[in-house]
Amino acid sequence: MSENGKNVGLFVTCLVDLFRPSVAFAAVKLMSDAGCGICVPERQTCCGQPAFNSGDRDDTKKMAKMVIEEFEHFDYLVAPSGSCAGMIKKHYPELFKDDADWHKRALDLSRKTYELVSFLTDVLKVDKVKAVLDRKATYHDSCSGLRELGIKDQPRKLMKSVEGLDLLEAEQAERCCGFGGTFCLKYSDISTRITDDKCDDLMKTGADLVLGGDLGCLMNIAGRMTRRGETVEVRHIAEVLADMTDEVAPISQPKGAS
């Protein structure tokens, strides 16, 4: 039951479901603490972004229709990912522009779709969390979260409320990490160079913890950091805000860690 009258459908995302379910549990905790009723529809599937970016509109529409059917009856759809939230919010209406019925349904869902941290701050008006973490952290702004959804100040506002957390800004925090979904597969050499530049910039801050809001970016950064032998941890911001860092190992293990 919802304490604040807001019933939320949690869009888990493929990467969180398959590789980092702790992010979903953290999202549930954060929204529950804020008084929301949470439901995780069992039939939810991919948002369709990989197919969409590859030009496969037919399969994208099939997946989009399933997402719309599963989530349109909730007050809000919330995803712990700017990438997936951006796909649903910005591209679903465009996808069905020639189908009046589905366009309306896509537009209605778009208007109530949010990335997790944006939902907490912009909709629920959460301005602080009950979390403690004595670390030096830097934050990576994902392309989708920043450029499609305008997410910039929201995560920083909540990170500043974490007791003991020292936030160190990178000079190029807004620069792409080189992941880009299938981009890193199609153009692996370019992707690796971009990722190395990103890792160099993050390491220059002196932080021992890299945070972000998109698991694709974080897995990409973590993988490169590990291969470089860097002694830095990488985590999704939700795990820190939910005070779950003692329960879950980081995405990347620093060299020599067990």
Short mmCIF file of C-alpha atoms in Angstrom, two decimals:
data_model
loop_
_atom_site.label_atom_id
_atom_site.label_comp_id
_atom_site.label_asym_id
_atom_site.label_seq_id
_atom_site.Cartn_x
_atom_site.Cartn_y
_atom_site.Cartn_z
CA MET A 1 0.00 0.00 0.00
CA SER A 2 1.13 3.52 -0.78
CA GLU A 3 1.47 6.02 2.06
CA ASN A 4 1.71 9.03 -0.23
CA GLY A 5 -0.86 7.92 -2.80
CA LYS A 6 1.77 7.16 -5.45
CA ASN A 7 1.80 3.64 -6.89
CA VAL A 8 4.95 2.97 -8.87
CA GLY A 9 5.74 0.32 -11.45
CA LEU A 10 9.47 -0.43 -11.26
CA PHE A 11 11.03 -1.01 -14.66
CA VAL A 12 13.99 -3.13 -13.62
CA THR A 13 15.96 -2.98 -16.93
CA CYS A 14 17.75 -5.90 -18.56
CA LEU A 15 21.20 -5.18 -17.13
CA VAL A 16 19.95 -4.76 -13.57
CA ASP A 17 17.87 -7.93 -13.82
CA LEU A 18 20.69 -10.05 -15.23
CA PHE A 19 23.83 -8.55 -13.70
CA ARG A 20 23.05 -6.31 -10.72
CA PRO A 21 19.69 -7.02 -9.04
CA SER A 22 20.91 -5.18 -5.93
CA VAL A 23 20.18 -1.94 -7.81
CA ALA A 24 16.52 -2.90 -8.08
CA PHE A 25 16.36 -3.74 -4.37
CA ALA A 26 17.97 -0.39 -3.60
CA ALA A 27 15.41 1.38 -5.79
CA VAL A 28 12.56 -0.36 -3.99
CA LYS A 29 13.99 0.63 -0.61
CA LEU A 30 14.44 4.27 -1.58
CA MET A 31 10.93 4.64 -2.97
CA SER A 32 9.34 2.64 -0.16
CA ASP A 33 11.09 4.83 2.41
CA ALA A 34 9.54 7.81 0.63
CA GLY A 35 6.08 6.28 1.04
CA CYS A 36 5.45 4.81 -2.41
CA GLY A 37 3.72 1.55 -3.17
CA ILE A 38 5.97 -0.51 -5.47
CA CYS A 39 5.09 -3.23 -7.97
CA VAL A 40 7.46 -5.10 -10.27
CA PRO A 41 5.43 -6.51 -13.20
CA GLU A 42 6.55 -10.04 -13.99
CA ARG A 43 5.89 -9.76 -17.73
CA GLN A 44 8.11 -6.73 -18.24
CA THR A 45 10.83 -7.15 -20.82
CA CYS A 46 13.46 -5.07 -22.61
CA CYS A 47 12.47 -1.48 -23.42
CA GLY A 48 13.53 -2.17 -27.00
CA GLN A 49 16.41 0.28 -27.18
CA PRO A 50 18.99 -2.10 -28.76
CA ALA A 51 16.55 -2.95 -31.55
CA PHE A 52 15.56 0.72 -31.91
CA ASN A 53 19.16 1.86 -32.25
CA SER A 54 19.78 -0.89 -34.81
CA GLY A 55 16.86 0.27 -36.96
CA ASP A 56 14.61 -2.70 -36.21
CA ARG A 57 11.34 -0.83 -35.74
CA ASP A 58 9.06 -3.89 -35.94
CA ASP A 59 10.63 -5.69 -32.97
CA THR A 60 10.96 -2.41 -31.09
CA LYS A 61 7.23 -1.82 -31.42
CA LYS A 62 6.44 -5.31 -30.13
CA MET A 63 8.53 -4.75 -27.01
CA ALA A 64 7.25 -1.21 -26.54
CA LYS A 65 3.63 -2.38 -26.69
CA MET A 66 4.30 -4.96 -23.98
CA VAL A 67 5.93 -2.32 -21.77
CA ILE A 68 3.01 0.05 -22.28
CA GLU A 69 0.47 -2.66 -21.48
CA GLU A 70 2.32 -3.64 -18.31
CA PHE A 71 2.91 -0.15 -16.94
CA GLU A 72 0.20 2.20 -18.17
CA HIS A 73 -2.09 1.55 -15.19
CA PHE A 74 0.51 2.72 -12.64
CA ASP A 75 0.78 6.30 -11.44
CA TYR A 76 4.43 6.26 -12.47
CA LEU A 77 6.99 4.12 -14.27
CA VAL A 78 10.40 4.47 -12.63
CA ALA A 79 13.66 2.98 -13.93
CA PRO A 80 17.11 3.02 -12.27
CA SER A 81 18.53 4.01 -15.65
CA GLY A 82 18.50 7.21 -17.65
CA SER A 83 19.02 5.19 -20.80
CA CYS A 84 15.89 3.04 -20.48
CA ALA A 85 13.80 5.85 -19.02
CA GLY A 86 14.89 8.05 -21.92
CA MET A 87 13.87 5.41 -24.44
CA ILE A 88 10.37 5.13 -22.99
CA LYS A 89 9.91 8.84 -22.33
CA LYS A 90 11.43 10.31 -25.49
CA HIS A 91 11.22 7.65 -28.19
CA TYR A 92 8.03 5.64 -27.59
CA PRO A 93 5.73 8.49 -28.73
CA GLU A 94 7.88 8.96 -31.84
CA LEU A 95 7.79 5.23 -32.52
CA PHE A 96 3.99 5.22 -32.77
CA LYS A 97 3.49 8.60 -34.46
CA ASP A 98 1.52 6.97 -37.30
CA ASP A 99 -0.79 4.96 -35.00
CA ALA A 100 -3.23 7.26 -33.18
CA ASP A 101 -4.27 4.78 -30.48
CA TRP A 102 -0.79 3.56 -29.57
CA HIS A 103 0.67 7.05 -29.89
CA LYS A 104 -1.74 8.29 -27.23
CA ARG A 105 -0.94 5.37 -24.95
CA ALA A 106 2.80 5.88 -25.48
CA LEU A 107 2.46 9.60 -24.79
CA ASP A 108 0.46 8.98 -21.62
CA LEU A 109 3.15 6.60 -20.34
CA SER A 110 5.90 8.98 -21.39
CA ARG A 111 4.48 11.73 -19.22
CA LYS A 112 4.73 9.61 -16.08
CA THR A 113 8.08 7.93 -16.76
CA TYR A 114 11.09 8.92 -14.65
CA GLU A 115 14.65 7.91 -13.92
CA LEU A 116 14.99 6.87 -10.26
CA VAL A 117 16.97 9.79 -8.78
CA SER A 118 14.98 12.32 -10.78
CA PHE A 119 11.78 10.76 -9.45
CA LEU A 120 13.02 10.94 -5.87
CA THR A 121 14.03 14.60 -6.08
CA ASP A 122 11.71 16.14 -8.68
CA VAL A 123 8.47 14.27 -7.91
CA LEU A 124 8.76 13.04 -4.32
CA LYS A 125 10.81 16.08 -3.23
CA VAL A 126 13.33 13.95 -1.33
CA ASP A 127 16.25 16.17 -0.37
CA LYS A 128 18.24 13.85 1.88
CA VAL A 129 18.77 10.18 2.61
CA LYS A 130 19.72 8.20 5.70
CA ALA A 131 23.00 6.76 4.50
CA VAL A 132 26.55 6.74 5.81
CA LEU A 133 29.65 6.13 3.70
CA ASP A 134 33.12 7.40 4.55
CA ARG A 135 34.56 7.55 1.03
CA LYS A 136 35.80 9.93 -1.64
CA ALA A 137 33.49 9.62 -4.63
CA THR A 138 33.22 11.04 -8.13
CA TYR A 139 30.15 10.90 -10.35
CA HIS A 140 29.80 10.02 -14.04
CA ASP A 141 26.92 11.69 -15.89
CA SER A 142 25.48 9.28 -18.44
CA CYS A 143 24.72 10.63 -21.91
CA SER A 144 21.06 9.58 -21.80
CA GLY A 145 20.41 10.81 -18.28
CA LEU A 146 22.10 14.15 -18.84
CA ARG A 147 21.21 14.97 -22.44
CA GLU A 148 17.81 13.35 -22.83
CA LEU A 149 16.42 13.81 -19.33
CA GLY A 150 18.36 16.76 -17.91
CA ILE A 151 19.67 14.83 -14.91
CA LYS A 152 22.64 16.69 -13.46
CA ASP A 153 21.99 18.34 -10.11
CA GLN A 154 19.59 15.71 -8.74
CA PRO A 155 22.13 12.95 -7.94
CA ARG A 156 24.59 15.46 -6.52
CA LYS A 157 21.94 16.89 -4.23
CA LEU A 158 21.29 13.48 -2.69
CA MET A 159 24.94 12.45 -2.58
CA LYS A 160 25.73 15.54 -0.51
CA SER A 161 23.30 14.27 2.12
CA VAL A 162 25.20 10.98 2.58
CA GLU A 163 27.10 11.28 5.85
CA GLY A 164 30.86 10.99 5.35
CA LEU A 165 30.77 11.04 1.54
CA ASP A 166 33.19 13.50 -0.05
CA LEU A 167 32.13 14.33 -3.62
CA LEU A 168 35.00 15.17 -5.98
CA GLU A 169 33.97 16.50 -9.38
CA ALA A 170 35.78 15.24 -12.48
CA GLU A 171 36.79 17.82 -15.07
CA GLN A 172 34.94 15.93 -17.79
CA ALA A 173 32.13 14.32 -15.80
CA GLU A 174 29.71 14.91 -18.68
CA ARG A 175 31.84 13.20 -21.33
CA CYS A 176 30.73 9.82 -22.75
CA CYS A 177 32.25 6.69 -21.21
CA GLY A 178 32.46 4.92 -24.59
CA PHE A 179 29.73 2.34 -23.95
CA GLY A 180 26.82 3.50 -26.10
CA GLY A 181 25.06 0.14 -26.12
CA THR A 182 26.01 -1.65 -29.35
CA PHE A 183 28.49 1.14 -30.17
CA CYS A 184 31.14 -0.53 -28.00
CA LEU A 185 30.73 -3.71 -30.06
CA LYS A 186 30.63 -2.13 -33.51
CA TYR A 187 33.49 0.29 -32.85
CA SER A 188 35.48 -1.40 -30.11
CA ASP A 189 38.77 0.42 -30.79
CA ILE A 190 37.13 3.85 -30.61
CA SER A 191 35.10 2.79 -27.58
CA THR A 192 38.21 1.62 -25.72
CA ARG A 193 40.00 4.92 -26.37
CA ILE A 194 36.99 6.91 -25.12
CA THR A 195 36.75 4.69 -22.03
CA ASP A 196 40.44 5.11 -21.27
CA ASP A 197 40.05 8.89 -21.48
CA LYS A 198 37.09 8.66 -19.12
CA CYS A 199 39.01 6.48 -16.65
CA ASP A 200 41.98 8.86 -16.75
CA ASP A 201 39.68 11.78 -15.91
CA LEU A 202 37.97 9.91 -13.07
CA MET A 203 41.27 8.78 -11.56
CA LYS A 204 42.64 12.34 -11.58
CA THR A 205 40.06 13.32 -8.96
CA GLY A 206 41.71 11.12 -6.34
CA ALA A 207 38.39 9.42 -5.63
CA ASP A 208 38.29 5.80 -4.49
CA LEU A 209 34.68 5.32 -5.60
CA VAL A 210 33.02 5.98 -8.98
CA LEU A 211 29.24 6.40 -8.97
CA GLY A 212 26.69 6.71 -11.74
CA GLY A 213 23.06 6.12 -12.58
CA ASP A 214 23.32 3.82 -15.61
CA LEU A 215 24.55 0.27 -15.21
CA GLY A 216 25.75 0.01 -18.81
CA CYS A 217 28.15 2.91 -18.27
CA LEU A 218 29.23 1.58 -14.90
CA MET A 219 29.95 -1.95 -16.13
CA ASN A 220 31.95 -0.50 -19.00
CA ILE A 221 33.97 1.77 -16.71
CA ALA A 222 34.41 -0.98 -14.12
CA GLY A 223 35.65 -3.45 -16.70
CA ARG A 224 38.23 -1.03 -18.02
CA MET A 225 39.34 0.01 -14.53
CA THR A 226 39.84 -3.64 -13.58
CA ARG A 227 41.87 -4.40 -16.72
CA ARG A 228 44.04 -1.36 -16.00
CA GLY A 229 44.60 -2.55 -12.43
CA GLU A 230 43.15 0.60 -10.90
CA THR A 231 42.37 0.60 -7.17
CA VAL A 232 38.92 2.15 -7.41
CA GLU A 233 35.44 0.78 -6.81
CA VAL A 234 32.47 1.35 -9.11
CA ARG A 235 28.84 1.35 -7.93
CA HIS A 236 25.35 2.42 -8.92
CA ILE A 237 24.29 5.49 -6.97
CA ALA A 238 21.13 3.75 -5.72
CA GLU A 239 23.19 1.33 -3.62
CA VAL A 240 24.90 4.24 -1.85
CA LEU A 241 21.72 6.27 -1.31
CA ALA A 242 19.96 3.18 0.08
CA ASP A 243 22.88 2.54 2.47
CA MET A 244 23.49 -0.92 1.00
CA THR A 245 27.23 -0.80 0.32
CA ASP A 246 28.02 -3.18 3.19
CA GLU A 247 25.65 -5.77 1.73
CA VAL A 248 26.82 -5.81 -1.89
CA ALA A 249 30.30 -6.02 -3.43
CA PRO A 250 31.23 -3.27 -5.90
CA ILE A 251 30.85 -3.82 -9.63
CA SER A 252 34.64 -3.79 -9.93
CA GLN A 253 37.00 -5.25 -7.38
CA PRO A 254 40.18 -3.22 -6.82
CA LYS A 255 43.41 -5.06 -7.57
CA GLY A 256 44.30 -7.38 -4.73
CA ALA A 257 40.81 -7.36 -3.19
CA SER A 258 39.26 -10.67 -2.28
#
